[in-house]
XYZ file of C-alpha atoms in Angstrom:
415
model
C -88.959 81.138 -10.610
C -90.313 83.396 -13.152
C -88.317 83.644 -16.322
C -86.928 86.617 -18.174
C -90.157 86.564 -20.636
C -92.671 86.194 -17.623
C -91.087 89.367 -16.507
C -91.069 91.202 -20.000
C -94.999 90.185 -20.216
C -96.064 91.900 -17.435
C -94.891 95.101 -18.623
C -97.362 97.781 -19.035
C -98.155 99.315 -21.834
C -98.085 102.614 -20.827
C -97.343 103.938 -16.941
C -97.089 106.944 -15.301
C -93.421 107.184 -14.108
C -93.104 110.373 -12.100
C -96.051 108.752 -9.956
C -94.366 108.217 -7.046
C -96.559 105.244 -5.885
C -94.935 103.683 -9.313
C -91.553 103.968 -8.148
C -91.117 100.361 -5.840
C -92.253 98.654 -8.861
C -89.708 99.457 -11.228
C -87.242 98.327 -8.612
C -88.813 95.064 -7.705
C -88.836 94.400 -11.566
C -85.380 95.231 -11.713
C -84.488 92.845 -8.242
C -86.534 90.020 -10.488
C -84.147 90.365 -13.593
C -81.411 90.012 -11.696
C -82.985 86.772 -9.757
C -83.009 85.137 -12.979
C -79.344 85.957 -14.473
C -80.039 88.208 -17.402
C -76.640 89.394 -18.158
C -75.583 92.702 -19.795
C -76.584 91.749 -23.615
C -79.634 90.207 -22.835
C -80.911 93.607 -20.428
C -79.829 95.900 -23.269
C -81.886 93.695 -25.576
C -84.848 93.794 -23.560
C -84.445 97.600 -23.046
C -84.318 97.960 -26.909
C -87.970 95.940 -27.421
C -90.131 98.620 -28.162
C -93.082 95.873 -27.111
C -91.380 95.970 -23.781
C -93.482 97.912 -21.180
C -91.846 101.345 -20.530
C -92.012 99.783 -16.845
C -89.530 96.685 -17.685
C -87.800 98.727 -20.015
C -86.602 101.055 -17.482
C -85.523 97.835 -14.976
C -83.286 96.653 -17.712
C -81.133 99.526 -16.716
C -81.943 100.047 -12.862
C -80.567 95.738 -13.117
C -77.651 96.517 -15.201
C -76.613 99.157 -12.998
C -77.408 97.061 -9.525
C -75.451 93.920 -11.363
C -72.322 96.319 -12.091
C -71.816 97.805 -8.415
C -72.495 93.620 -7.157
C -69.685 92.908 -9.507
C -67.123 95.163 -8.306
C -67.191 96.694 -11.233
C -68.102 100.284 -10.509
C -65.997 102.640 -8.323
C -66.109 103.029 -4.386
C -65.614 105.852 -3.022
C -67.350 109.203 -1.267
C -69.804 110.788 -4.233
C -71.965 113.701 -4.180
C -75.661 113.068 -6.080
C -76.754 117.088 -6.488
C -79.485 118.992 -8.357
C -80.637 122.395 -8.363
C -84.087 123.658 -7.313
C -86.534 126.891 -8.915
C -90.054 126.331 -8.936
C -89.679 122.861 -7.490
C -91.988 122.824 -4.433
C -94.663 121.094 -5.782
C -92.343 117.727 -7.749
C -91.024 118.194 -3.938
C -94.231 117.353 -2.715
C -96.222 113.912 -2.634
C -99.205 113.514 -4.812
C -102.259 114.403 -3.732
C -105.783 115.829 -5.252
C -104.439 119.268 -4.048
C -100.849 118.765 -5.765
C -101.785 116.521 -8.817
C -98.258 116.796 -10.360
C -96.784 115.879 -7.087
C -93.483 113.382 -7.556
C -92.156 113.539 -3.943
C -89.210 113.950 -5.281
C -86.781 113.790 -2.498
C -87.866 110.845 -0.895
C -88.194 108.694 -4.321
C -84.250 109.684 -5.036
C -82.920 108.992 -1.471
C -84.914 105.251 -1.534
C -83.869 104.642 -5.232
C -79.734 105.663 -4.030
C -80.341 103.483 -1.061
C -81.781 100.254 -3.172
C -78.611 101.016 -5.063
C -75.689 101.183 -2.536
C -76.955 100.277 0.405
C -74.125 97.922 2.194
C -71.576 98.931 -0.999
C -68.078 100.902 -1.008
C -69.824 103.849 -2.017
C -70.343 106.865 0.409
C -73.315 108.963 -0.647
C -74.489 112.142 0.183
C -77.525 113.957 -1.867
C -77.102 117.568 -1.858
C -79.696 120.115 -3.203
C -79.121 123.705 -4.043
C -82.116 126.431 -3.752
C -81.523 128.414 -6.845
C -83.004 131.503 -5.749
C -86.863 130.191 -6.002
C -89.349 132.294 -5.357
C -91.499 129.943 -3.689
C -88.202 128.520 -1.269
C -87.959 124.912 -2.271
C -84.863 124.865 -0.334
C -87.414 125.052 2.843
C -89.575 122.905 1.509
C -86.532 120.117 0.637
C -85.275 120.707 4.462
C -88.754 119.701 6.375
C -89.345 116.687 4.052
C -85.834 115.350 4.411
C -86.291 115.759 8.151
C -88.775 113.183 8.157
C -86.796 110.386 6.315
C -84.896 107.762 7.902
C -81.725 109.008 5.621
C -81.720 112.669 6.572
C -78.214 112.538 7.655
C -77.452 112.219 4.032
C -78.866 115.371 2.280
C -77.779 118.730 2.670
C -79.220 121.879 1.601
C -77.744 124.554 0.175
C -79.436 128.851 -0.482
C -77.210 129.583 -3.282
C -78.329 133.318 -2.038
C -76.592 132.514 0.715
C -73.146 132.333 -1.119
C -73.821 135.664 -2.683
C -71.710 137.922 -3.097
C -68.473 136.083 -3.737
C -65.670 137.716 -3.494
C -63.874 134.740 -4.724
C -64.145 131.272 -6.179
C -66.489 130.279 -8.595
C -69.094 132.634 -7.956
C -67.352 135.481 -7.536
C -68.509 136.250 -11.210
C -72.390 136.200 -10.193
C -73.945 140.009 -9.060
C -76.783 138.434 -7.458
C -79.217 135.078 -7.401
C -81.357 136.471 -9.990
C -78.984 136.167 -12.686
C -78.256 132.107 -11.918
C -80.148 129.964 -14.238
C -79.407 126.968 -12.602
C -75.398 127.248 -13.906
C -74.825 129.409 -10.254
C -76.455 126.180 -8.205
C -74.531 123.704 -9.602
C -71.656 125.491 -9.589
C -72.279 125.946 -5.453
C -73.013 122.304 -5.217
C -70.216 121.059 -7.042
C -67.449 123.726 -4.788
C -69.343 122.682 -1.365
C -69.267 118.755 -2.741
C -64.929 119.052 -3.129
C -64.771 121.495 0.233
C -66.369 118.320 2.013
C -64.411 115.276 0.534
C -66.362 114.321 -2.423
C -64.530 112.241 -4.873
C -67.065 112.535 -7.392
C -69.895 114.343 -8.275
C -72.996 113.395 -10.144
C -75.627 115.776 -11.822
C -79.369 115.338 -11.734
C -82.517 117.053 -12.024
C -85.412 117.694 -9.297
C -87.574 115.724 -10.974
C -87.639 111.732 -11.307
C -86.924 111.762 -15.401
C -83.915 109.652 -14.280
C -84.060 106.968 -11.723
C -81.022 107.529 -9.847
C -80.927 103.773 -9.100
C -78.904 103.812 -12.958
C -75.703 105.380 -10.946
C -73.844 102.109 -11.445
C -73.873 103.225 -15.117
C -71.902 106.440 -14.268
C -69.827 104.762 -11.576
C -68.308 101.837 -14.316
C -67.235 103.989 -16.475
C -65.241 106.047 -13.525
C -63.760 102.901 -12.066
C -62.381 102.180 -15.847
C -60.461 105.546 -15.766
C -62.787 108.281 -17.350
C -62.440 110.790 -15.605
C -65.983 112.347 -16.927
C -68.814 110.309 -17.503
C -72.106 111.139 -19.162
C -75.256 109.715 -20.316
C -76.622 109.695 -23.719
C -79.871 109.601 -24.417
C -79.516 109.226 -28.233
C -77.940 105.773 -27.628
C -79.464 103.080 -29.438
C -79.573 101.122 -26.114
C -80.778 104.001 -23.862
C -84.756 104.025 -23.121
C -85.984 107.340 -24.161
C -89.278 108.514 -23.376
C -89.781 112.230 -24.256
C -92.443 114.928 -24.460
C -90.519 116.227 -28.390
C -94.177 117.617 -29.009
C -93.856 120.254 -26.347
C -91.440 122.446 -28.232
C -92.917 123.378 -31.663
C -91.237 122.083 -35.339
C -88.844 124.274 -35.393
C -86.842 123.206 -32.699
C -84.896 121.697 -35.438
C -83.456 125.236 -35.891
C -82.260 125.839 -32.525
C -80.281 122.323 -32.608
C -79.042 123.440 -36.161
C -77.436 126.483 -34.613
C -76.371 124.891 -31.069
C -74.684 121.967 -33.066
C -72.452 124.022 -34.978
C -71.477 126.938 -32.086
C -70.710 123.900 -30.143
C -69.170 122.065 -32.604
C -66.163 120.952 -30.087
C -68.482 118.793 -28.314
C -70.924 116.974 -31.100
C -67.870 116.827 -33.280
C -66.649 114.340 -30.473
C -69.520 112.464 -30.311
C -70.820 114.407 -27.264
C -74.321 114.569 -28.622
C -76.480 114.822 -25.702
C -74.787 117.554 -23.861
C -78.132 118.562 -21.610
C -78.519 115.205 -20.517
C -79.108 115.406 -16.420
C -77.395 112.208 -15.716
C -73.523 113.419 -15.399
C -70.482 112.299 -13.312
C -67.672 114.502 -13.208
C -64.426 113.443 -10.589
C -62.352 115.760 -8.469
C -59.962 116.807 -11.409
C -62.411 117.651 -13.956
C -64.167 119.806 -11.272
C -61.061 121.914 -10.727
C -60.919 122.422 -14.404
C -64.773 123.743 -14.059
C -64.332 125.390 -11.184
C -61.280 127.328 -12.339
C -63.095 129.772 -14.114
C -67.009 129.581 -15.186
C -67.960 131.440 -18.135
C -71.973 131.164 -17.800
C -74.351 130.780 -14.629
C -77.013 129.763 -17.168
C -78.849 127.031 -18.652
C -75.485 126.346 -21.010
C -73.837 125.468 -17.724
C -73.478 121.763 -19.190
C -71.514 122.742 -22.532
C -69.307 124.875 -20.220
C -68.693 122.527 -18.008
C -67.615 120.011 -20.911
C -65.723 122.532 -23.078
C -63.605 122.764 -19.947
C -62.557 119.502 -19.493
C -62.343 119.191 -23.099
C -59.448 121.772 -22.790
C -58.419 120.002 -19.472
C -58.045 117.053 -21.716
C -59.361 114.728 -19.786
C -61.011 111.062 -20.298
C -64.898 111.221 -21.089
C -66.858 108.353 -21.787
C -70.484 107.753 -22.465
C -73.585 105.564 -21.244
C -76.814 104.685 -22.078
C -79.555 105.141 -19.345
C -83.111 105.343 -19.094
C -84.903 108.857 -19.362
C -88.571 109.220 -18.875
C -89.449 112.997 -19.203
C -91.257 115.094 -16.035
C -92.347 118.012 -18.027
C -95.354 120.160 -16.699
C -93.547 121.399 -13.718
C -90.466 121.686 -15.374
C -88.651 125.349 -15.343
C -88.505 125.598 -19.049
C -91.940 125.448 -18.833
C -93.098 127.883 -15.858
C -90.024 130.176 -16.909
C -90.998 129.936 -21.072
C -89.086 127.998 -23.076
C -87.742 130.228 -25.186
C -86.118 131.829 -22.583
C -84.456 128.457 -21.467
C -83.217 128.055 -25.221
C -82.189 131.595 -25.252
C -80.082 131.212 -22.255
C -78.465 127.961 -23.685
C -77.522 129.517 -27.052
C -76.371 132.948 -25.561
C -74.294 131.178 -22.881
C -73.265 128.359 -25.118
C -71.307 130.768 -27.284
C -70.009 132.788 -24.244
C -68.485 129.824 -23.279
C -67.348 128.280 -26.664
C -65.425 131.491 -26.773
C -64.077 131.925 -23.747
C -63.306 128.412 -23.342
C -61.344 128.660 -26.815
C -63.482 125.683 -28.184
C -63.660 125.058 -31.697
C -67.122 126.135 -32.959
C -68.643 128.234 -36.429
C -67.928 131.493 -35.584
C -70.514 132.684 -38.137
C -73.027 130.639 -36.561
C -72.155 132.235 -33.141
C -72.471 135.416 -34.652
C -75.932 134.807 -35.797
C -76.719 134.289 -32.030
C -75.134 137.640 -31.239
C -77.663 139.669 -33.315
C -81.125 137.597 -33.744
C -81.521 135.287 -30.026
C -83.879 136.449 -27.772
C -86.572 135.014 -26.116
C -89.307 137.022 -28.367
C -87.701 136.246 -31.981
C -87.234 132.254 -30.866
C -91.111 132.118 -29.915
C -91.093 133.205 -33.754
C -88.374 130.791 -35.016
C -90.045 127.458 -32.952
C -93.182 127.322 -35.203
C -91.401 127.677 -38.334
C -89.055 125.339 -40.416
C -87.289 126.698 -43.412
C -86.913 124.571 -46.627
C -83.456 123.818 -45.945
C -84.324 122.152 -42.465
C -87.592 120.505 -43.545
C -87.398 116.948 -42.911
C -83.660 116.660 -42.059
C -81.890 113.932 -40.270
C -81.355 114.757 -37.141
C -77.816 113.533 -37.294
C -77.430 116.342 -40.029
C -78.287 119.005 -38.025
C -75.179 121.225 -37.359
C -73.653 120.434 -40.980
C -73.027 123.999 -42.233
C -73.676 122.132 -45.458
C -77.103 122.006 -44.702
C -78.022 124.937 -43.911
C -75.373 127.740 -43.905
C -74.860 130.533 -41.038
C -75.508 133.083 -44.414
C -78.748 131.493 -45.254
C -80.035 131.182 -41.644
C -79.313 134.592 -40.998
C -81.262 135.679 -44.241
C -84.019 133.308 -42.947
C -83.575 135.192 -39.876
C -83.473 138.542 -41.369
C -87.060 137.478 -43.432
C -89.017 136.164 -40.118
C -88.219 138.867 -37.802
C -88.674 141.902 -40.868
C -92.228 140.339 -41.350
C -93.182 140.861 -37.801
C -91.624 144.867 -37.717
């Protein structure tokens, strides 16, 4: 019997994660920490040893998560998995010389869910929502689910399909176009309590979280919280992430989206985007109720509505290995993700009646868009330069007045 060092030996030094042909690996890993009895402190510990192969290190919390549904621990129950889908045919797809990026997306989530509850109290279903692509993943999702041996479980939904509403949740949405990604989930989540769900968990298309981690949203439900979310900025999550990819000052952008949604960060709320999410039947109807953004915000709205629901939301650490070259913030611009999350995010602090900087929000009013944040992203003013992330969002730091005149000096230089 190997022991808990023979298994954090073999870790590799550096792996390719969204490979699909990686995926049974990381699970048999996990299956061989649990064969020896590591228990919760020693898994985190392991998770946290930066010599640790990112391979192990994601095991740690697959094992946790296995070792918390064995022990009765984590909730039973009927729960939706859902994610929404634009520009996801080829992640759909296997990998292959002609789709090089491939993760086979689909199949790796239904076998990691089914390593994970098969022969449990949980009911599962995996439910993916066609956000209006242009290149219909939603038919794409359909035929490869067809051919797995757990294609009773997933369901497909054409959020065009939906549209117009002349009530409900989308009722609010003119047409597919303007979802960006907020509409999907919003159809998944409705469909998910139509049909019984108890729960519902948020993902992405991609494999950036191994879904076999679900006992880490599923403990924290069984304890009472009636929302729980994972948080990558944990000291004993395992983060692997593509920060390059945005440009220095992204620092900016998380200065202003800190303080507009200061409700949530004030909290201790501080990875709000995170795609690893379980919200029950209760906090849904508190969602549901009333939407105030179909965009990429959809997250902070979601929250600032329970928030005002008051209900219970806890936190988790999890593992998060980024899939970023086929990601929709990439093929759609970036900037016009970020744009999106600020503009919406302050729709929603407001309508939601969430405590936020007003001033702040107000600087989003006149300077966001897409064009002036491709400006803002390669820049860093003084007042940001080397700041703590943990800082970020102190109006003490940089004020909404001196942004703005930073603002008001960028965009005048390029007029």
């Amino acid at each position: 019997m190997p022991t808990l060092q023979d298994i954090a030996s073999r870790g590799a030094s550096d792996i390719d994660l969204t490979d699909p042909a990686n995926q049974p690996h990381v699970r048999e890993l996990a299956d061989e920490l649990l064969a020896v009895g590591a228990d919760v402190p020693a898994l985190r510990a392991l998770g946290r040893d930066p010599d640790a192969g990112i391979d192990v290190r994601v095991a740690t919390k697959l094992a946790e998560s296995k070792r918390l549904i064995a022990d009765g621990r984590a909730a039973a129950g009927d729960v939706v998995v859902q994610y929404a889908m634009w520009g996801e045919h080829r992640r759909l797809r296997p990998r292959d010389a002609g789709n090089p990026l491939g993760e086979d997306s689909l199949r790796v989530k239904l076998d990691q869910l089914d390593w994970l509850l098969a022969d449990t109290g949980v009911r599962w279903r995996l439910v993916a929502i066609d956000d209006g692509c242009p290149d219909d993943s939603a038919d794409v999702a359909e035929r490869i689910a067809a051919e797995h041996r757990l294609a009773e479980r997933v369901h497909v939904l054409r959020l065009a399909e939906a549209l117009p509403a002349a009530s409900g949740p989308l009722a609010g949405l003119a047409g597919v176009d303007d979802s960006r990604k907020g509409g999907a989930m919003l159809l998944g989540a409705q469909w998910a309590l139509d049909n019984g769900a108890d729960a519902v968990v948020l993902t992405d298309a991609d494999t950036s979280v191994d879904l076999g981690q679900l006992g880490l949203l599923l403990a924290p439900y069984a304890d009472g919280a009636q929302v729980a979310i994972g948080d990558r900025k944990h000291p004993d999550s395992v983060l692997r992430k593509a920060e390059a990819r945005w440009g220095p000052g992204i620092v900016v952008l998380r200065h202003m989206q800190r303080m507009v949604g200061r409700a949530l960060f004030s909290r201790g709320l501080r990875d709000t985007q995170a795609a690893f999410k379980l919200y029950d039947r209760t906090a849904l109807g508190d969602v549901l109720a009333a939407p105030s953004t179909y965009g990429f915000s959809f997250d902070s709205d979601w929250l600032f509505a329970v928030l005002r629901g008051g209900r219970d939301i806890a936190t988790t650490p999890f593992a998060f290995v980024d899939s970023f070259a086929e990601s929709a913030s990439i093929t759609q611009g970036p900037m016009t993700t970020w744009e999106s999350l600020l503009v919406g995010l302050t729709a929603s602090a407001r309508a939601r009646g969430a405590d936020h900087d007003e001033r702040m929000a107000a600087v989003i009013d006149d300077y966001v868009s897409a064009d002036v944040l491709d400006l803002v992203v390669q820049r860093v003013p003084e007042q940001l330069g080397g700041v703590d992330p943990s800082d970020l969002g102190d109006p003490a730091v940089m004020s909404p007045a001196d942004l703005r005149d930073w603002l008001e000096a960028l965009t005048s230089a390029q007029r």
